[in-house]
Amino acid sequence: MQFIINLYRRTVLTSPKVTLLAIAAVILMLASGMRYFELDASAESLVLENDQDMINYRVINERFGTSEFLLVTYTPNEPLFSEPSLRLLKAIRDDLAELDRIASINTILDVPLLENPPVAVTDLIDNIKSLEDPAADRAMAQEELSTSPLYNNMLLNLDENTTVIQINRPVDHRHRELTKARELIWNKREREGLTGEDSAKLAELGAAIKELNAHNAALLHEDIIKIREVLKPYETQAEIYLGGVPMIADDMISYVESDLFTFGMGVFLFLVLTLSLVFRRARWVIIALACCSLTVLAMTGILGLLNWRVTVISSNFVSLLLIITMSMCIHLIVRYREAWSARPDASQFELVKETVDHMFKPCFYMALTTMVAFNSLIFSGIRPVIDFGWMMATGVFVALCVAFVVLPAFAMLVGRQSESLSAKQHSPATDLLAWLTLKHGNKILFTNAVLLVVIVVGLAKLEVENSFINYFHESTEIHQGMKVVDQRLGGTTPLEVIINFPVVDNDWEEEENDDFFFDEEEEDPTKYWFTTEKVDRVKAVHQYLDAQPEIGKVVSLATMVEVAERINGEALGSFELGLLYSAIPPEFKSIILDPYVSPENGQARINLRIYDSDPSLKRSELLARIESDLQTELGLKEDEFMLGGMMVLYNNMLQSLFKSQILTIGAVFIGIMLMFIVLFRSWKIAVIAIIPNLLSAGFVLSVMGWFGVPLDMMTITIAAITIGIAVDDTIHYIHRFKEEFAVVKNYRLAIENSHASIGKAVYYTSLTVIIGFSILALSNFIPTIYFGLLTGLAMFIALVLVLTLLPKLLMVFKPLGPELESSDSLESQEDQEAGVPVAK
């Protein structure tokens, strides 16, 4: 260790120019990875790692078609079925169809009309038309489209004069091949473990999928820009909004990019202002900002080189790195100015050496505890949260290295200069907190006891319910478009119920119904899969789901059968069902039947959508109720049905957040407690030190519970960040308190001296953190706003507790041993007057 210390002094302090050149070369080398820096808002960034429901979701999409398509809501100024409105709709559809990467477009102009006019099922094949067919009767078409269970409140809502244009993008078969290969290796890992070759293949597949996700995201963004360009000229003639699940992902990327730049720059400029006001010397502003900039530059390059993509969850890493690096720099600068004030005749080498010698140990442990806090996020089970933890832990280490190399080297290079008078002055804020601690310590203890009760009650109210529509400001297009779909067109979030039937070759032969016979020359024997028994089961499930208040539009095979029976005038037997399947032309079958049945796999899919804006919606309770009722009320066995879709994936993530929050807090406190014991070599000090951090983290979570702010993919990180940064202040304060107590042997004097010295640094850094995070409140992305405001609030509480509760606990329990006899008597007398027992 002494060799490392001597080497550090010979290089950084004795040869600052060489040091700065070397660090510049390293930073430039790392920064070369910035060209590989990517953002990711794919579906995988919002779901659990290796989630079986995600695997099922992909299989379902492959069999029945994806539910991830773009939607354009269209509300014309004139009645929907008027000639001008239909002509405008056709123009929009045709313009969109000319774009690249558009597989198909569905509108009320394209879907099959089955009752134009009504005919028997046996004559249906020659009667199917679309609204564009010259032979179609528009009045009949309007009646059918607005009343048919196939289309009403899904494709159009005549009462609201609104319809949708569904834009289907091409299926990415390459992505499916890669994910299938990865799933096979995942399954093997669960069964028997992996060889070295398997692990390498898994890493290769993961990297390839990431690359493909980034490529697809770029293409999607291009497509959305082109679609918006097509729609723009029509916006004066109709109310038009673009939406859909892919739109959410793309908008998230846009907000991530905006927040990375806007708030990174905002925090940077705020730091310039703060440093200028606090230190009143340009050199400290320049040196500290250089450290912050080099840390961000190096870390961005590292992310690119390691193929770590920034997601919505990690989008604030630039702001966090700036704040953490600035915190270290402020502690170093304050200590240097304190040394300069105490020894005005000392050389620059002596001042910088003293600063580094005194601050390295608390800063080193500060960095370690912060890294432990961020690494606790690995318990979340959500890949982007795990990556964020590793990302920030690495960033903290980089910040430590940069702060203790660049700042001392720059300080040596600029030489010894005068400091402002504020270097010798007390801070009014810290003096006030010291006075409160010494004069009203019992009230502080009582207040924190009440605070603990408030925290416990608030934590019990914490929920994980949230919705995509609430992620965006009401003024944004994505919010308005989702609101139109949700309230006028049968809900937003897709949910799927898959009903499994026995898959047997020539399954029709085992049916009791003899309404038809097998034709050896029949081209499509799958029509014999359609039997009254299967349809009755689908109908029962369909009707149950349709009766649930949280559920909007429900579409299934039962919907098509209902339409056919309305046409036929009576119930359909197995023969008519098979005939119906054969009678529908392929181009129409892909719209009204293929998304709901897969005879070759023995499955039927019921598509439904949830009212995402319903304030009473409880996703987990709804899913649990559906699973229970399908078994108890409808008699389905557990293996005869499956719930899937985006809602299931999203709910899995939310429920994992709740569980992982407990694991995260537990892991971080155990890790930090152990580090406190090692650092302070006292279990009593470790317990005292952890209390303010536990209360500050618990307080911000309880505020979320009290005010109904849900736990989501962004706010899950608040506890870890709060603990990680708040612990820094605790370490610095106790470290300095021990130094002061060793000199004065008096707890009151040690508190006063600590508040006047390290208290100023804690105050400056906390103020920087609080306002820095509060800048995030200007975002358009609601989770980012909550993240910024709640983290700022947590930092404020941590600041107050570290400078009030922490010193009071040190006075009460006296973990450093007894005071000098005279001061001990004085302290005992004062505490007895206050009614506080004195620990001897």
PDB file of N, CA and C in Angstrom, residues 722-800:
ATOM      1  N   THR A 722     -30.738   6.674  -3.749  1.00  0.00           N
ATOM      2  CA  THR A 722     -30.819   7.438  -2.513  1.00  0.00           C
ATOM      3  C   THR A 722     -29.828   6.918  -1.485  1.00  0.00           C
ATOM      4  N   ILE A 723     -29.841   5.622  -1.290  1.00  0.00           N
ATOM      5  CA  ILE A 723     -28.932   5.027  -0.305  1.00  0.00           C
ATOM      6  C   ILE A 723     -27.482   5.244  -0.724  1.00  0.00           C
ATOM      7  N   GLY A 724     -27.203   4.996  -2.009  1.00  0.00           N
ATOM      8  CA  GLY A 724     -25.831   5.114  -2.490  1.00  0.00           C
ATOM      9  C   GLY A 724     -25.254   6.500  -2.298  1.00  0.00           C
ATOM     10  N   ILE A 725     -26.041   7.532  -2.604  1.00  0.00           N
ATOM     11  CA  ILE A 725     -25.536   8.903  -2.502  1.00  0.00           C
ATOM     12  C   ILE A 725     -25.631   9.407  -1.061  1.00  0.00           C
ATOM     13  N   ALA A 726     -26.710   9.075  -0.359  1.00  0.00           N
ATOM     14  CA  ALA A 726     -26.857   9.535   1.033  1.00  0.00           C
ATOM     15  C   ALA A 726     -25.787   8.923   1.927  1.00  0.00           C
ATOM     16  N   VAL A 727     -25.402   7.687   1.654  1.00  0.00           N
ATOM     17  CA  VAL A 727     -24.357   7.035   2.444  1.00  0.00           C
ATOM     18  C   VAL A 727     -23.039   7.801   2.326  1.00  0.00           C
ATOM     19  N   ASP A 728     -22.819   8.421   1.165  1.00  0.00           N
ATOM     20  CA  ASP A 728     -21.593   9.205   0.985  1.00  0.00           C
ATOM     21  C   ASP A 728     -21.478  10.275   2.063  1.00  0.00           C
ATOM     22  N   ASP A 729     -22.582  10.999   2.277  1.00  0.00           N
ATOM     23  CA  ASP A 729     -22.572  12.059   3.284  1.00  0.00           C
ATOM     24  C   ASP A 729     -22.338  11.483   4.677  1.00  0.00           C
ATOM     25  N   THR A 730     -22.941  10.335   4.944  1.00  0.00           N
ATOM     26  CA  THR A 730     -22.763   9.696   6.253  1.00  0.00           C
ATOM     27  C   THR A 730     -21.307   9.335   6.489  1.00  0.00           C
ATOM     28  N   ILE A 731     -20.683   8.737   5.502  1.00  0.00           N
ATOM     29  CA  ILE A 731     -19.278   8.330   5.638  1.00  0.00           C
ATOM     30  C   ILE A 731     -18.387   9.543   5.878  1.00  0.00           C
ATOM     31  N   HIS A 732     -18.574  10.577   5.080  1.00  0.00           N
ATOM     32  CA  HIS A 732     -17.746  11.772   5.233  1.00  0.00           C
ATOM     33  C   HIS A 732     -17.944  12.406   6.610  1.00  0.00           C
ATOM     34  N   TYR A 733     -19.204  12.468   7.065  1.00  0.00           N
ATOM     35  CA  TYR A 733     -19.459  13.118   8.344  1.00  0.00           C
ATOM     36  C   TYR A 733     -18.842  12.329   9.499  1.00  0.00           C
ATOM     37  N   ILE A 734     -19.070  11.022   9.541  1.00  0.00           N
ATOM     38  CA  ILE A 734     -18.547  10.229  10.652  1.00  0.00           C
ATOM     39  C   ILE A 734     -17.017  10.205  10.620  1.00  0.00           C
ATOM     40  N   HIS A 735     -16.445  10.117   9.426  1.00  0.00           N
ATOM     41  CA  HIS A 735     -14.992  10.123   9.311  1.00  0.00           C
ATOM     42  C   HIS A 735     -14.414  11.405   9.895  1.00  0.00           C
ATOM     43  N   ARG A 736     -15.023  12.540   9.563  1.00  0.00           N
ATOM     44  CA  ARG A 736     -14.536  13.809  10.101  1.00  0.00           C
ATOM     45  C   ARG A 736     -14.858  13.934  11.592  1.00  0.00           C
ATOM     46  N   PHE A 737     -16.021  13.440  12.001  1.00  0.00           N
ATOM     47  CA  PHE A 737     -16.396  13.502  13.415  1.00  0.00           C
ATOM     48  C   PHE A 737     -15.383  12.753  14.272  1.00  0.00           C
ATOM     49  N   LYS A 738     -14.930  11.599  13.808  1.00  0.00           N
ATOM     50  CA  LYS A 738     -13.944  10.832  14.563  1.00  0.00           C
ATOM     51  C   LYS A 738     -12.638  11.611  14.698  1.00  0.00           C
ATOM     52  N   GLU A 739     -12.239  12.308  13.631  1.00  0.00           N
ATOM     53  CA  GLU A 739     -11.025  13.121  13.693  1.00  0.00           C
ATOM     54  C   GLU A 739     -11.182  14.251  14.710  1.00  0.00           C
ATOM     55  N   GLU A 740     -12.344  14.927  14.665  1.00  0.00           N
ATOM     56  CA  GLU A 740     -12.571  16.042  15.574  1.00  0.00           C
ATOM     57  C   GLU A 740     -12.657  15.555  17.025  1.00  0.00           C
ATOM     58  N   PHE A 741     -13.312  14.434  17.251  1.00  0.00           N
ATOM     59  CA  PHE A 741     -13.469  13.930  18.614  1.00  0.00           C
ATOM     60  C   PHE A 741     -12.129  13.497  19.188  1.00  0.00           C
ATOM     61  N   ALA A 742     -11.275  12.937  18.329  1.00  0.00           N
ATOM     62  CA  ALA A 742      -9.950  12.523  18.800  1.00  0.00           C
ATOM     63  C   ALA A 742      -9.157  13.706  19.344  1.00  0.00           C
ATOM     64  N   VAL A 743      -9.449  14.905  18.857  1.00  0.00           N
ATOM     65  CA  VAL A 743      -8.726  16.106  19.288  1.00  0.00           C
ATOM     66  C   VAL A 743      -9.381  16.726  20.519  1.00  0.00           C
ATOM     67  N   VAL A 744     -10.719  16.933  20.461  1.00  0.00           N
ATOM     68  CA  VAL A 744     -11.391  17.703  21.525  1.00  0.00           C
ATOM     69  C   VAL A 744     -11.968  16.822  22.621  1.00  0.00           C
ATOM     70  N   LYS A 745     -12.181  15.538  22.356  1.00  0.00           N
ATOM     71  CA  LYS A 745     -12.766  14.612  23.323  1.00  0.00           C
ATOM     72  C   LYS A 745     -14.083  15.132  23.904  1.00  0.00           C
ATOM     73  N   ASN A 746     -14.857  15.787  23.064  1.00  0.00           N
ATOM     74  CA  ASN A 746     -16.134  16.347  23.494  1.00  0.00           C
ATOM     75  C   ASN A 746     -17.111  16.230  22.335  1.00  0.00           C
ATOM     76  N   TYR A 747     -18.243  15.589  22.590  1.00  0.00           N
ATOM     77  CA  TYR A 747     -19.188  15.320  21.505  1.00  0.00           C
ATOM     78  C   TYR A 747     -19.811  16.602  20.970  1.00  0.00           C
ATOM     79  N   ARG A 748     -20.123  17.545  21.862  1.00  0.00           N
ATOM     80  CA  ARG A 748     -20.724  18.793  21.393  1.00  0.00           C
ATOM     81  C   ARG A 748     -19.758  19.575  20.525  1.00  0.00           C
ATOM     82  N   LEU A 749     -18.538  19.716  20.977  1.00  0.00           N
ATOM     83  CA  LEU A 749     -17.543  20.451  20.197  1.00  0.00           C
ATOM     84  C   LEU A 749     -17.232  19.737  18.888  1.00  0.00           C
ATOM     85  N   ALA A 750     -17.186  18.412  18.935  1.00  0.00           N
ATOM     86  CA  ALA A 750     -16.917  17.645  17.717  1.00  0.00           C
ATOM     87  C   ALA A 750     -18.024  17.866  16.694  1.00  0.00           C
ATOM     88  N   ILE A 751     -19.275  17.956  17.163  1.00  0.00           N
ATOM     89  CA  ILE A 751     -20.406  18.221  16.251  1.00  0.00           C
ATOM     90  C   ILE A 751     -20.296  19.618  15.663  1.00  0.00           C
ATOM     91  N   GLU A 752     -19.991  20.600  16.499  1.00  0.00           N
ATOM     92  CA  GLU A 752     -19.870  21.966  16.005  1.00  0.00           C
ATOM     93  C   GLU A 752     -18.756  22.081  14.969  1.00  0.00           C
ATOM     94  N   ASN A 753     -17.625  21.477  15.270  1.00  0.00           N
ATOM     95  CA  ASN A 753     -16.491  21.538  14.337  1.00  0.00           C
ATOM     96  C   ASN A 753     -16.782  20.771  13.044  1.00  0.00           C
ATOM     97  N   SER A 754     -17.460  19.618  13.173  1.00  0.00           N
ATOM     98  CA  SER A 754     -17.781  18.824  11.976  1.00  0.00           C
ATOM     99  C   SER A 754     -18.768  19.565  11.085  1.00  0.00           C
ATOM    100  N   HIS A 755     -19.763  20.187  11.685  1.00  0.00           N
ATOM    101  CA  HIS A 755     -20.726  20.959  10.896  1.00  0.00           C
ATOM    102  C   HIS A 755     -20.058  22.130  10.193  1.00  0.00           C
ATOM    103  N   ALA A 756     -19.071  22.732  10.851  1.00  0.00           N
ATOM    104  CA  ALA A 756     -18.397  23.888  10.259  1.00  0.00           C
ATOM    105  C   ALA A 756     -17.407  23.498   9.173  1.00  0.00           C
ATOM    106  N   SER A 757     -17.034  22.237   9.102  1.00  0.00           N
ATOM    107  CA  SER A 757     -16.045  21.791   8.104  1.00  0.00           C
ATOM    108  C   SER A 757     -16.690  20.864   7.073  1.00  0.00           C
ATOM    109  N   ILE A 758     -16.784  19.591   7.413  1.00  0.00           N
ATOM    110  CA  ILE A 758     -17.347  18.644   6.452  1.00  0.00           C
ATOM    111  C   ILE A 758     -18.826  18.917   6.226  1.00  0.00           C
ATOM    112  N   GLY A 759     -19.478  19.546   7.204  1.00  0.00           N
ATOM    113  CA  GLY A 759     -20.889  19.886   7.038  1.00  0.00           C
ATOM    114  C   GLY A 759     -21.114  20.784   5.842  1.00  0.00           C
ATOM    115  N   LYS A 760     -20.174  21.708   5.597  1.00  0.00           N
ATOM    116  CA  LYS A 760     -20.292  22.589   4.439  1.00  0.00           C
ATOM    117  C   LYS A 760     -20.219  21.789   3.144  1.00  0.00           C
ATOM    118  N   ALA A 761     -19.267  20.837   3.078  1.00  0.00           N
ATOM    119  CA  ALA A 761     -19.135  20.026   1.867  1.00  0.00           C
ATOM    120  C   ALA A 761     -20.377  19.172   1.643  1.00  0.00           C
ATOM    121  N   VAL A 762     -20.901  18.590   2.737  1.00  0.00           N
ATOM    122  CA  VAL A 762     -22.125  17.795   2.634  1.00  0.00           C
ATOM    123  C   VAL A 762     -23.282  18.665   2.147  1.00  0.00           C
ATOM    124  N   TYR A 763     -23.366  19.865   2.680  1.00  0.00           N
ATOM    125  CA  TYR A 763     -24.439  20.782   2.287  1.00  0.00           C
ATOM    126  C   TYR A 763     -24.323  21.165   0.818  1.00  0.00           C
ATOM    127  N   TYR A 764     -23.105  21.523   0.382  1.00  0.00           N
ATOM    128  CA  TYR A 764     -22.910  21.916  -1.016  1.00  0.00           C
ATOM    129  C   TYR A 764     -23.221  20.767  -1.971  1.00  0.00           C
ATOM    130  N   THR A 765     -22.704  19.579  -1.652  1.00  0.00           N
ATOM    131  CA  THR A 765     -22.938  18.441  -2.552  1.00  0.00           C
ATOM    132  C   THR A 765     -24.413  18.062  -2.582  1.00  0.00           C
ATOM    133  N   SER A 766     -25.056  18.063  -1.420  1.00  0.00           N
ATOM    134  CA  SER A 766     -26.473  17.699  -1.385  1.00  0.00           C
ATOM    135  C   SER A 766     -27.322  18.711  -2.135  1.00  0.00           C
ATOM    136  N   LEU A 767     -26.994  19.985  -1.967  1.00  0.00           N
ATOM    137  CA  LEU A 767     -27.732  21.021  -2.688  1.00  0.00           C
ATOM    138  C   LEU A 767     -27.569  20.837  -4.194  1.00  0.00           C
ATOM    139  N   THR A 768     -26.350  20.504  -4.613  1.00  0.00           N
ATOM    140  CA  THR A 768     -26.100  20.249  -6.031  1.00  0.00           C
ATOM    141  C   THR A 768     -26.919  19.067  -6.530  1.00  0.00           C
ATOM    142  N   VAL A 769     -26.944  18.000  -5.733  1.00  0.00           N
ATOM    143  CA  VAL A 769     -27.692  16.802  -6.115  1.00  0.00           C
ATOM    144  C   VAL A 769     -29.187  17.097  -6.186  1.00  0.00           C
ATOM    145  N   ILE A 770     -29.708  17.794  -5.189  1.00  0.00           N
ATOM    146  CA  ILE A 770     -31.150  18.068  -5.116  1.00  0.00           C
ATOM    147  C   ILE A 770     -31.618  18.862  -6.325  1.00  0.00           C
ATOM    148  N   ILE A 771     -30.936  19.971  -6.591  1.00  0.00           N
ATOM    149  CA  ILE A 771     -31.358  20.812  -7.715  1.00  0.00           C
ATOM    150  C   ILE A 771     -31.041  20.130  -9.042  1.00  0.00           C
ATOM    151  N   GLY A 772     -29.927  19.402  -9.091  1.00  0.00           N
ATOM    152  CA  GLY A 772     -29.582  18.681 -10.315  1.00  0.00           C
ATOM    153  C   GLY A 772     -30.646  17.684 -10.717  1.00  0.00           C
ATOM    154  N   PHE A 773     -31.145  16.910  -9.752  1.00  0.00           N
ATOM    155  CA  PHE A 773     -32.203  15.948 -10.051  1.00  0.00           C
ATOM    156  C   PHE A 773     -33.527  16.646 -10.343  1.00  0.00           C
ATOM    157  N   SER A 774     -33.756  17.772  -9.685  1.00  0.00           N
ATOM    158  CA  SER A 774     -35.021  18.473  -9.899  1.00  0.00           C
ATOM    159  C   SER A 774     -35.154  18.987 -11.325  1.00  0.00           C
ATOM    160  N   ILE A 775     -34.037  19.175 -12.014  1.00  0.00           N
ATOM    161  CA  ILE A 775     -34.084  19.617 -13.412  1.00  0.00           C
ATOM    162  C   ILE A 775     -34.834  18.604 -14.271  1.00  0.00           C
ATOM    163  N   LEU A 776     -34.792  17.329 -13.850  1.00  0.00           N
ATOM    164  CA  LEU A 776     -35.460  16.279 -14.625  1.00  0.00           C
ATOM    165  C   LEU A 776     -36.977  16.463 -14.644  1.00  0.00           C
ATOM    166  N   ALA A 777     -37.494  17.313 -13.774  1.00  0.00           N
ATOM    167  CA  ALA A 777     -38.937  17.547 -13.743  1.00  0.00           C
ATOM    168  C   ALA A 777     -39.424  18.240 -15.013  1.00  0.00           C
ATOM    169  N   LEU A 778     -38.510  18.739 -15.835  1.00  0.00           N
ATOM    170  CA  LEU A 778     -38.899  19.415 -17.071  1.00  0.00           C
ATOM    171  C   LEU A 778     -39.092  18.431 -18.226  1.00  0.00           C
ATOM    172  N   SER A 779     -38.919  17.146 -17.973  1.00  0.00           N
ATOM    173  CA  SER A 779     -39.061  16.141 -19.024  1.00  0.00           C
ATOM    174  C   SER A 779     -40.512  15.987 -19.453  1.00  0.00           C
ATOM    175  N   ASN A 780     -40.721  15.449 -20.667  1.00  0.00           N
ATOM    176  CA  ASN A 780     -42.058  15.075 -21.146  1.00  0.00           C
ATOM    177  C   ASN A 780     -42.421  13.652 -20.758  1.00  0.00           C
ATOM    178  N   PHE A 781     -41.451  12.935 -20.202  1.00  0.00           N
ATOM    179  CA  PHE A 781     -41.654  11.531 -19.853  1.00  0.00           C
ATOM    180  C   PHE A 781     -41.949  11.458 -18.356  1.00  0.00           C
ATOM    181  N   ILE A 782     -43.177  11.082 -18.012  1.00  0.00           N
ATOM    182  CA  ILE A 782     -43.646  11.164 -16.632  1.00  0.00           C
ATOM    183  C   ILE A 782     -42.756  10.377 -15.653  1.00  0.00           C
ATOM    184  N   PRO A 783     -42.321   9.129 -15.967  1.00  0.00           N
ATOM    185  CA  PRO A 783     -41.440   8.430 -15.019  1.00  0.00           C
ATOM    186  C   PRO A 783     -40.155   9.200 -14.720  1.00  0.00           C
ATOM    187  N   THR A 784     -39.626   9.911 -15.711  1.00  0.00           N
ATOM    188  CA  THR A 784     -38.424  10.711 -15.479  1.00  0.00           C
ATOM    189  C   THR A 784     -38.716  11.854 -14.513  1.00  0.00           C
ATOM    190  N   ILE A 785     -39.898  12.461 -14.637  1.00  0.00           N
ATOM    191  CA  ILE A 785     -40.285  13.541 -13.730  1.00  0.00           C
ATOM    192  C   ILE A 785     -40.356  13.023 -12.290  1.00  0.00           C
ATOM    193  N   TYR A 786     -41.041  11.899 -12.094  1.00  0.00           N
ATOM    194  CA  TYR A 786     -41.124  11.310 -10.767  1.00  0.00           C
ATOM    195  C   TYR A 786     -39.729  10.970 -10.238  1.00  0.00           C
ATOM    196  N   PHE A 787     -38.922  10.403 -11.107  1.00  0.00           N
ATOM    197  CA  PHE A 787     -37.565  10.014 -10.718  1.00  0.00           C
ATOM    198  C   PHE A 787     -36.788  11.227 -10.205  1.00  0.00           C
ATOM    199  N   GLY A 788     -36.831  12.337 -10.959  1.00  0.00           N
ATOM    200  CA  GLY A 788     -36.085  13.526 -10.577  1.00  0.00           C
ATOM    201  C   GLY A 788     -36.579  14.139  -9.286  1.00  0.00           C
ATOM    202  N   LEU A 789     -37.897  14.338  -9.173  1.00  0.00           N
ATOM    203  CA  LEU A 789     -38.454  14.996  -7.996  1.00  0.00           C
ATOM    204  C   LEU A 789     -38.302  14.129  -6.736  1.00  0.00           C
ATOM    205  N   LEU A 790     -38.570  12.842  -6.860  1.00  0.00           N
ATOM    206  CA  LEU A 790     -38.501  11.973  -5.693  1.00  0.00           C
ATOM    207  C   LEU A 790     -37.062  11.769  -5.228  1.00  0.00           C
ATOM    208  N   THR A 791     -36.135  11.652  -6.172  1.00  0.00           N
ATOM    209  CA  THR A 791     -34.729  11.517  -5.776  1.00  0.00           C
ATOM    210  C   THR A 791     -34.234  12.800  -5.124  1.00  0.00           C
ATOM    211  N   GLY A 792     -34.632  13.946  -5.673  1.00  0.00           N
ATOM    212  CA  GLY A 792     -34.274  15.215  -5.044  1.00  0.00           C
ATOM    213  C   GLY A 792     -34.831  15.321  -3.630  1.00  0.00           C
ATOM    214  N   LEU A 793     -36.085  14.884  -3.447  1.00  0.00           N
ATOM    215  CA  LEU A 793     -36.696  14.895  -2.118  1.00  0.00           C
ATOM    216  C   LEU A 793     -35.936  13.974  -1.170  1.00  0.00           C
ATOM    217  N   ALA A 794     -35.570  12.791  -1.659  1.00  0.00           N
ATOM    218  CA  ALA A 794     -34.824  11.840  -0.826  1.00  0.00           C
ATOM    219  C   ALA A 794     -33.476  12.421  -0.402  1.00  0.00           C
ATOM    220  N   MET A 795     -32.806  13.128  -1.311  1.00  0.00           N
ATOM    221  CA  MET A 795     -31.527  13.744  -0.979  1.00  0.00           C
ATOM    222  C   MET A 795     -31.682  14.847   0.068  1.00  0.00           C
ATOM    223  N   PHE A 796     -32.785  15.581  -0.018  1.00  0.00           N
ATOM    224  CA  PHE A 796     -33.038  16.628   0.977  1.00  0.00           C
ATOM    225  C   PHE A 796     -33.245  16.011   2.354  1.00  0.00           C
ATOM    226  N   ILE A 797     -34.050  14.959   2.424  1.00  0.00           N
ATOM    227  CA  ILE A 797     -34.281  14.290   3.700  1.00  0.00           C
ATOM    228  C   ILE A 797     -32.977  13.712   4.237  1.00  0.00           C
ATOM    229  N   ALA A 798     -32.182  13.109   3.349  1.00  0.00           N
ATOM    230  CA  ALA A 798     -30.902  12.534   3.770  1.00  0.00           C
ATOM    231  C   ALA A 798     -29.978  13.614   4.320  1.00  0.00           C
ATOM    232  N   LEU A 799     -29.944  14.785   3.665  1.00  0.00           N
ATOM    233  CA  LEU A 799     -29.110  15.895   4.137  1.00  0.00           C
ATOM    234  C   LEU A 799     -29.518  16.313   5.543  1.00  0.00           C
ATOM    235  N   VAL A 800     -30.819  16.506   5.748  1.00  0.00           N
ATOM    236  CA  VAL A 800     -31.300  16.952   7.058  1.00  0.00           C
ATOM    237  C   VAL A 800     -31.002  15.908   8.126  1.00  0.00           C
TER     238      VAL A 800
END
